[in-house]
XYZ file of N, CA and C in Angstrom:
603
model
N -37.243 -2.314 4.920
C -37.200 -3.775 5.067
C -38.436 -4.230 5.831
N -39.047 -5.317 5.391
C -40.247 -5.814 6.044
C -40.103 -7.296 6.352
N -41.093 -7.785 7.071
C -41.112 -9.214 7.390
C -42.164 -9.947 6.556
N -42.643 -9.319 5.489
C -43.728 -9.915 4.711
C -43.348 -11.264 4.120
N -42.087 -11.455 3.770
C -41.668 -12.706 3.141
C -41.189 -13.741 4.154
N -41.393 -13.463 5.439
C -40.935 -14.368 6.490
C -42.124 -15.120 7.069
N -41.985 -16.429 7.185
C -43.030 -17.264 7.781
C -42.486 -17.896 9.055
N -43.289 -17.882 10.099
C -42.900 -18.524 11.346
C -43.403 -19.950 11.390
N -42.605 -20.803 12.028
C -43.017 -22.194 12.226
C -42.615 -22.612 13.632
N -43.513 -23.273 14.311
C -43.168 -23.827 15.618
C -42.411 -25.133 15.404
N -41.281 -25.222 16.040
C -40.436 -26.387 15.879
C -39.342 -26.149 14.854
N -38.411 -27.083 14.810
C -37.325 -27.055 13.834
C -37.745 -27.893 12.641
N -37.776 -27.313 11.440
C -38.179 -28.097 10.266
C -37.271 -29.311 10.062
N -37.831 -30.359 9.529
C -37.053 -31.567 9.270
C -35.875 -31.252 8.353
N -34.715 -31.707 8.739
C -33.513 -31.483 7.945
C -32.824 -30.158 8.190
N -33.366 -29.334 9.103
C -32.804 -28.002 9.341
C -31.971 -27.916 10.615
N -31.699 -29.059 11.238
C -30.962 -29.041 12.492
C -29.596 -28.395 12.384
N -28.865 -28.706 11.311
C -27.526 -28.132 11.145
C -27.610 -26.622 10.958
N -28.616 -26.162 10.236
C -28.783 -24.716 10.012
C -29.119 -24.010 11.320
N -30.006 -24.589 12.120
C -30.342 -24.002 13.416
C -29.111 -23.958 14.313
N -28.325 -25.030 14.303
C -27.103 -25.057 15.106
C -26.128 -23.980 14.653
N -26.049 -23.763 13.354
C -25.173 -22.722 12.813
C -25.592 -21.338 13.308
N -26.883 -21.043 13.236
C -27.387 -19.756 13.699
C -27.167 -19.597 15.205
N -27.442 -20.667 15.937
C -27.308 -20.624 17.392
C -25.854 -20.394 17.780
N -24.950 -21.060 17.090
C -23.523 -20.887 17.409
C -23.051 -19.487 17.035
N -23.523 -18.965 15.914
C -23.129 -17.608 15.507
C -23.531 -16.599 16.565
N -24.705 -16.806 17.152
C -25.206 -15.867 18.158
C -24.584 -16.088 19.527
N -24.363 -17.340 19.901
C -23.970 -17.643 21.288
C -22.644 -18.382 21.419
N -21.929 -18.530 20.319
C -20.656 -19.228 20.365
C -19.648 -18.582 21.296
N -19.708 -17.259 21.409
C -18.792 -16.584 22.327
C -18.995 -17.018 23.762
N -20.234 -17.296 24.119
C -20.560 -17.733 25.476
C -20.382 -19.238 25.641
N -20.639 -19.989 24.571
C -20.601 -21.446 24.653
C -19.251 -22.038 24.257
N -18.387 -21.212 23.691
C -17.146 -21.721 23.127
C -16.288 -22.510 24.089
N -16.138 -22.023 25.319
C -15.292 -22.718 26.284
C -15.853 -24.083 26.644
N -17.187 -24.208 26.614
C -17.818 -25.465 27.005
C -17.993 -26.427 25.835
N -18.304 -25.909 24.651
C -18.638 -26.787 23.531
C -17.723 -26.617 22.320
N -16.791 -25.679 22.385
C -15.908 -25.438 21.258
C -14.926 -26.576 21.037
N -14.195 -26.531 19.919
C -14.186 -25.484 18.898
C -15.501 -25.436 18.111
N -15.612 -24.449 17.229
C -16.886 -24.143 16.588
C -17.497 -25.346 15.880
N -16.709 -26.065 15.100
C -17.258 -27.203 14.358
C -17.826 -28.261 15.301
N -17.092 -28.543 16.381
C -17.574 -29.517 17.356
C -18.821 -29.011 18.064
N -18.844 -27.720 18.387
C -20.001 -27.143 19.057
C -21.252 -27.196 18.202
N -21.113 -26.832 16.943
C -22.274 -26.891 16.045
C -22.762 -28.330 15.882
N -21.824 -29.255 15.797
C -22.198 -30.662 15.649
C -22.931 -31.164 16.895
N -22.438 -30.780 18.077
C -23.094 -31.215 19.311
C -24.506 -30.635 19.403
N -24.652 -29.358 19.125
C -25.975 -28.721 19.186
C -26.932 -29.391 18.210
N -26.487 -29.579 16.964
C -27.351 -30.185 15.946
C -27.776 -31.600 16.342
N -26.901 -32.309 17.014
C -27.201 -33.679 17.395
C -28.045 -33.818 18.643
N -28.268 -32.704 19.358
C -29.012 -32.782 20.618
C -30.127 -31.745 20.694
N -30.694 -31.406 19.548
C -31.795 -30.452 19.522
C -33.100 -31.112 19.951
N -33.875 -30.387 20.736
C -35.270 -30.753 20.984
C -36.095 -29.896 20.023
N -36.464 -30.498 18.923
C -37.071 -29.745 17.822
C -38.363 -29.045 18.215
N -39.041 -29.540 19.234
C -40.321 -28.951 19.630
C -40.150 -27.796 20.620
N -38.933 -27.392 20.899
C -38.696 -26.289 21.833
C -38.110 -25.078 21.109
N -38.629 -24.835 19.906
C -38.136 -23.715 19.113
C -39.252 -23.115 18.279
N -39.056 -21.861 17.931
C -39.823 -21.210 16.874
C -38.797 -20.804 15.826
N -39.058 -21.134 14.570
C -38.123 -20.780 13.512
C -38.774 -19.800 12.542
N -37.934 -18.973 11.932
C -38.369 -18.025 10.916
C -37.797 -18.483 9.585
N -38.677 -18.641 8.603
C -38.282 -19.106 7.284
C -38.442 -17.971 6.282
N -37.423 -17.753 5.477
C -37.470 -16.697 4.477
C -37.992 -17.259 3.163
N -38.992 -16.602 2.607
C -39.504 -17.029 1.306
C -40.563 -18.100 1.360
N -41.214 -18.270 2.509
C -42.313 -19.211 2.577
C -41.982 -20.476 3.322
N -42.909 -21.442 3.337
C -42.768 -22.634 4.177
C -41.589 -23.525 3.819
N -41.090 -23.434 2.584
C -39.952 -24.254 2.176
C -38.665 -23.439 2.103
N -38.698 -22.238 2.665
C -37.543 -21.363 2.597
C -36.473 -21.721 3.607
N -35.393 -20.963 3.557
C -34.269 -21.185 4.459
C -34.590 -20.655 5.845
N -34.060 -21.313 6.861
C -34.212 -20.833 8.233
C -33.301 -19.627 8.421
N -33.908 -18.491 8.779
C -33.126 -17.264 8.965
C -33.162 -16.775 10.413
N -33.915 -17.458 11.254
C -33.974 -17.079 12.660
C -34.538 -18.203 13.499
N -34.144 -18.216 14.766
C -34.648 -19.236 15.679
C -34.704 -18.659 17.083
N -35.746 -19.022 17.808
C -35.859 -18.686 19.231
C -36.139 -19.976 19.972
N -35.304 -20.267 20.958
C -35.500 -21.464 21.758
C -36.093 -21.129 23.110
N -36.703 -22.131 23.736
C -37.287 -21.899 25.053
C -37.278 -23.179 25.865
N -37.354 -23.003 27.185
C -37.426 -24.121 28.130
C -38.809 -24.181 28.744
N -39.337 -25.388 28.773
C -40.656 -25.613 29.352
C -40.734 -27.083 29.739
N -41.309 -27.340 30.897
C -41.499 -28.722 31.367
C -40.199 -29.513 31.364
N -39.129 -28.861 31.766
C -37.859 -29.550 31.946
C -37.029 -29.761 30.696
N -37.465 -29.225 29.559
C -36.691 -29.399 28.327
C -36.529 -28.083 27.604
N -35.317 -27.853 27.102
C -35.026 -26.661 26.323
C -34.664 -27.031 24.898
N -34.272 -26.034 24.118
C -33.938 -26.266 22.716
C -32.758 -27.219 22.566
N -31.699 -26.993 23.346
C -30.505 -27.837 23.240
C -30.457 -28.799 24.419
N -30.454 -30.082 24.114
C -30.373 -31.103 25.141
C -28.945 -31.617 25.276
N -28.843 -32.841 25.683
C -27.526 -33.438 25.875
C -27.118 -33.399 27.329
N -27.130 -34.555 27.984
C -26.772 -34.603 29.398
C -25.265 -34.755 29.567
N -24.836 -34.943 30.817
C -23.402 -35.047 31.107
C -22.768 -36.205 30.357
N -23.487 -37.313 30.262
C -22.950 -38.469 29.549
C -22.737 -38.156 28.073
N -23.660 -37.401 27.483
C -23.524 -37.035 26.070
C -22.329 -36.116 25.850
N -22.106 -35.191 26.782
C -20.953 -34.294 26.671
C -19.661 -35.088 26.770
N -19.586 -36.007 27.723
C -18.367 -36.812 27.872
C -18.144 -37.711 26.661
N -19.226 -38.223 26.092
C -19.094 -39.070 24.908
C -18.569 -38.274 23.714
N -18.976 -37.003 23.626
C -18.570 -36.181 22.487
C -17.169 -35.605 22.639
N -16.764 -35.301 23.875
C -15.511 -34.572 24.081
C -14.462 -35.371 24.855
N -14.799 -36.565 25.288
C -13.856 -37.368 26.050
C -14.155 -37.303 27.533
N -13.761 -38.338 28.247
C -14.096 -38.441 29.671
C -13.471 -37.324 30.502
N -12.203 -37.014 30.271
C -11.516 -36.011 31.094
C -11.918 -34.605 30.692
N -11.760 -34.269 29.418
C -12.135 -32.927 28.963
C -13.633 -32.708 29.076
N -14.389 -33.776 28.946
C -15.833 -33.653 29.049
C -16.300 -33.233 30.424
N -15.613 -33.689 31.475
C -16.006 -33.312 32.834
C -15.905 -31.816 33.053
N -14.834 -31.224 32.558
C -14.659 -29.775 32.688
C -15.771 -29.039 31.932
N -16.111 -29.538 30.762
C -17.155 -28.905 29.964
C -18.527 -29.036 30.631
N -18.772 -30.158 31.269
C -20.019 -30.329 32.013
C -20.114 -29.290 33.122
N -19.007 -29.048 33.801
C -18.982 -28.030 34.866
C -19.304 -26.653 34.302
N -18.709 -26.293 33.165
C -18.975 -24.991 32.563
C -20.433 -24.863 32.135
N -20.979 -25.910 31.554
C -22.383 -25.866 31.137
C -23.314 -25.717 32.330
N -22.939 -26.316 33.454
C -23.760 -26.194 34.662
C -23.834 -24.738 35.119
N -22.781 -23.964 34.876
C -22.787 -22.550 35.243
C -23.800 -21.755 34.417
N -24.124 -22.258 33.245
C -25.056 -21.568 32.349
C -26.493 -22.064 32.496
N -26.687 -23.088 33.296
C -28.008 -23.708 33.436
C -29.007 -22.758 34.074
N -30.218 -22.741 33.538
C -31.313 -21.932 34.093
C -32.556 -22.797 34.164
N -33.080 -22.958 35.362
C -34.261 -23.795 35.571
C -35.492 -22.914 35.717
N -36.535 -23.150 34.918
C -37.746 -22.338 35.041
C -38.419 -22.512 36.402
N -38.912 -21.417 36.947
C -39.745 -21.479 38.141
C -41.148 -21.915 37.717
N -41.968 -22.228 38.706
C -43.347 -22.629 38.413
C -44.065 -21.499 37.671
N -44.734 -21.841 36.581
C -45.473 -20.848 35.816
C -44.599 -19.932 34.972
N -43.393 -20.385 34.674
C -42.436 -19.543 33.974
C -41.912 -20.251 32.725
N -41.865 -19.546 31.621
C -41.194 -20.015 30.420
C -39.864 -19.287 30.341
N -38.781 -20.028 30.147
C -37.450 -19.430 30.067
C -36.988 -19.433 28.622
N -36.599 -18.269 28.136
C -36.059 -18.150 26.788
C -34.648 -18.711 26.742
N -34.342 -19.446 25.662
C -32.983 -19.919 25.401
C -32.240 -18.986 24.454
N -32.846 -17.886 24.085
C -32.176 -16.925 23.230
C -32.795 -16.834 21.853
N -32.518 -15.704 21.186
C -32.979 -15.445 19.821
C -31.747 -15.308 18.940
N -31.739 -16.022 17.841
C -30.626 -15.959 16.894
C -31.177 -15.671 15.506
N -30.674 -14.625 14.870
C -31.118 -14.233 13.533
C -29.892 -14.145 12.625
N -30.037 -14.657 11.425
C -28.971 -14.583 10.425
C -28.494 -13.125 10.317
N -27.183 -12.883 10.448
C -26.680 -11.499 10.378
C -27.127 -10.756 9.123
N -27.257 -11.467 8.004
C -27.662 -10.820 6.757
C -29.133 -10.422 6.760
N -29.910 -10.940 7.712
C -31.349 -10.675 7.771
C -31.739 -9.762 8.927
N -30.770 -9.306 9.699
C -31.085 -8.459 10.844
C -31.594 -7.096 10.373
N -32.430 -6.488 11.218
C -33.022 -5.205 10.871
C -34.348 -5.331 10.163
N -34.831 -6.528 9.964
C -36.109 -6.751 9.284
C -37.253 -7.000 10.254
N -36.971 -7.049 11.551
C -38.023 -7.299 12.527
C -38.246 -8.768 12.820
N -37.336 -9.633 12.384
C -37.501 -11.070 12.595
C -37.428 -11.417 14.080
N -36.505 -10.784 14.805
C -36.395 -11.040 16.238
C -37.693 -10.735 16.963
N -38.342 -9.648 16.589
C -39.618 -9.283 17.200
C -40.710 -10.295 16.901
N -40.754 -10.794 15.663
C -41.733 -11.819 15.309
C -41.543 -13.066 16.165
N -40.290 -13.476 16.328
C -40.003 -14.664 17.128
C -40.422 -14.465 18.579
N -40.146 -13.295 19.131
C -40.523 -13.023 20.521
C -42.036 -13.048 20.705
N -42.770 -12.510 19.767
C -44.228 -12.505 19.883
C -44.788 -13.928 19.823
N -44.170 -14.774 19.021
C -44.642 -16.158 18.950
C -44.316 -16.918 20.230
N -43.148 -16.641 20.805
C -42.801 -17.248 22.091
C -43.819 -16.831 23.149
N -44.219 -15.566 23.131
C -45.218 -15.103 24.096
C -46.545 -15.830 23.888
N -46.912 -16.063 22.642
C -48.150 -16.797 22.357
C -48.075 -18.213 22.928
N -46.923 -18.839 22.827
C -46.743 -20.181 23.397
C -46.872 -20.121 24.914
N -46.279 -19.102 25.533
C -46.372 -18.958 26.989
C -47.830 -18.817 27.429
N -48.614 -18.059 26.672
C -50.033 -17.897 26.990
C -50.744 -19.239 26.896
N -50.503 -19.956 25.813
C -51.164 -21.249 25.612
C -50.805 -22.250 26.710
N -49.593 -22.137 27.229
C -49.126 -23.065 28.259
C -49.507 -22.614 29.669
N -50.211 -21.511 29.785
C -50.657 -21.037 31.081
C -49.565 -20.423 31.934
N -48.502 -19.948 31.297
C -47.407 -19.333 32.053
C -47.795 -17.927 32.492
N -47.230 -17.507 33.617
C -47.500 -16.152 34.099
C -46.435 -15.155 33.686
N -45.249 -15.669 33.296
C -44.217 -14.746 32.829
C -43.195 -15.481 31.974
N -42.442 -14.671 31.230
C -41.304 -15.154 30.450
C -40.041 -14.575 31.078
N -39.030 -15.417 31.189
C -37.762 -14.975 31.758
C -36.634 -15.243 30.775
N -35.665 -14.346 30.763
C -34.475 -14.555 29.952
C -33.297 -13.911 30.644
N -32.106 -14.338 30.255
C -30.877 -13.744 30.742
C -30.100 -13.205 29.555
N -29.554 -12.016 29.694
C -28.760 -11.422 28.628
C -27.449 -10.927 29.223
N -26.334 -11.205 28.534
C -25.029 -10.801 29.052
C -24.795 -9.332 28.750
N -23.978 -8.707 29.591
C -23.704 -7.277 29.453
C -23.061 -6.958 28.113
N -22.352 -7.922 27.539
C -21.653 -7.701 26.281
C -22.567 -7.757 25.062
N -23.877 -7.880 25.269
C -24.825 -7.957 24.158
C -25.917 -6.897 24.288
N -25.558 -5.606 24.189
C -26.562 -4.552 24.355
C -27.625 -4.546 23.260
N -27.289 -5.037 22.075
C -28.273 -5.088 20.993
C -29.440 -5.997 21.363
N -29.117 -7.169 21.943
C -30.176 -8.084 22.343
C -31.013 -7.477 23.460
N -30.355 -6.839 24.425
C -31.116 -6.239 25.520
C -32.070 -5.170 24.994
N -31.614 -4.378 24.038
C -32.486 -3.343 23.469
C -33.701 -3.965 22.788
N -33.502 -5.084 22.085
C -34.629 -5.783 21.454
C -35.626 -6.232 22.504
N -35.135 -6.833 23.580
C -36.032 -7.326 24.618
C -36.793 -6.176 25.275
N -36.118 -5.079 25.527
C -36.783 -3.932 26.154
C -37.872 -3.371 25.247
N -37.627 -3.335 23.945
C -38.647 -2.846 23.006
C -39.895 -3.714 23.036
N -39.731 -4.958 23.442
C -40.869 -5.880 23.462
C -41.379 -6.150 24.876
N -41.117 -5.219 25.768
C -41.765 -5.253 27.072
C -41.039 -5.978 28.177
N -39.819 -6.436 27.949
C -39.053 -7.080 29.011
C -38.396 -6.019 29.884
N -38.347 -6.289 31.178
C -37.750 -5.352 32.128
C -36.712 -6.070 32.980
N -35.598 -5.388 33.194
C -34.523 -5.957 34.013
C -34.975 -6.043 35.465
N -34.733 -7.198 36.079
C -35.109 -7.384 37.485
C -33.900 -7.681 38.370
N -32.793 -8.099 37.762
C -31.618 -8.439 38.563
C -30.373 -8.457 37.687
N -29.273 -7.968 38.231
C -27.985 -8.055 37.555
C -27.056 -8.882 38.429
N -26.505 -9.925 37.836
C -25.573 -10.778 38.574
C -24.172 -10.559 38.016
N -23.282 -10.054 38.861
C -21.898 -9.810 38.444
C -21.129 -11.124 38.475
N -20.441 -11.413 37.374
C -19.686 -12.664 37.286
C -18.271 -12.395 36.770
N -17.493 -11.557 37.465
C -16.153 -11.221 36.953
C -15.254 -12.437 36.822
N -15.481 -13.470 37.646
C -14.653 -14.680 37.578
C -14.913 -15.493 36.311
N -16.021 -15.187 35.603
C -16.335 -15.911 34.380
C -15.871 -15.191 33.116
N -15.401 -13.945 33.265
C -15.054 -13.170 32.071
C -13.975 -13.863 31.238
N -12.922 -14.332 31.886
C -11.839 -14.971 31.148
C -12.215 -16.346 30.629
N -13.172 -17.005 31.302
C -13.546 -18.365 30.906
C -14.670 -18.362 29.879
N -15.739 -17.636 30.165
C -16.922 -17.653 29.312
C -17.145 -16.357 28.533
N -16.328 -15.345 28.806
C -16.390 -14.147 27.986
C -17.379 -13.086 28.410
N -17.982 -13.228 29.584
C -18.887 -12.179 30.052
C -18.710 -11.969 31.542
N -18.936 -10.726 31.978
C -18.713 -10.384 33.373
C -19.962 -10.031 34.146
N -21.118 -10.026 33.481
C -22.376 -9.734 34.173
C -23.532 -10.282 33.352
N -24.563 -10.732 34.055
C -25.758 -11.263 33.419
C -26.967 -10.530 33.979
N -27.807 -10.020 33.098
C -29.034 -9.348 33.508
C -30.224 -10.272 33.276
N -30.991 -10.519 34.337
C -32.223 -11.299 34.208
C -33.363 -10.339 33.899
N -34.169 -10.686 32.895
C -35.288 -9.859 32.487
C -36.573 -10.675 32.531
N -37.664 -10.017 32.888
C -38.977 -10.654 32.946
C -39.975 -9.903 32.081
N -40.937 -10.641 31.586
C -42.121 -10.037 30.957
C -43.342 -10.783 31.459
N -44.287 -10.053 32.033
C -45.516 -10.682 32.493
C -46.354 -11.096 31.282
N -47.017 -12.227 31.409
C -47.854 -12.752 30.323
C -49.305 -12.493 30.657
N -49.990 -11.888 29.721
C -51.419 -11.614 29.910
C -52.215 -12.783 29.347
N -52.900 -13.493 30.257
C -53.646 -14.679 29.828
C -55.111 -14.346 29.600
């Protein structure tokens, strides 16, 4: 399997928001479900609050092909998925929305100075094993270089060893493990590993 038929594009192509939300939910719905679920509502919220310029997408079959992968990132105060507390309450109701805002706050990650924070890599399950995740990571690194960042940071949950292995293959190293046993029943994970990769400018 090769990546020869895959083209990368910075940003979310016009009209592809629902597809990106679908991929993102497939990859991270287990973690986001308590805050943005059920699945249909979560995908709708993500699609409606995308910052299209905070993503790299992988298209299969050329520039007009289907989106088969996406990598989001945070820079200058904006990440791939937006939507403030008011937007969450508007989508889920005032009472239930408050609880969801609290859960989302637990997942919030603010970039340090000179740092690009990854929002995660999501690849269509049918396309995995082709090296698409690696292509997306390399493009994210290129963006970090262009933006003058000194490192890339990401968090990976203990329940996702496949993702951690991908990051390690591409030069990311674990710097901290945060145990979160109180979140296992709520968000589905009991530990988060922070990983860094230095950027060569």
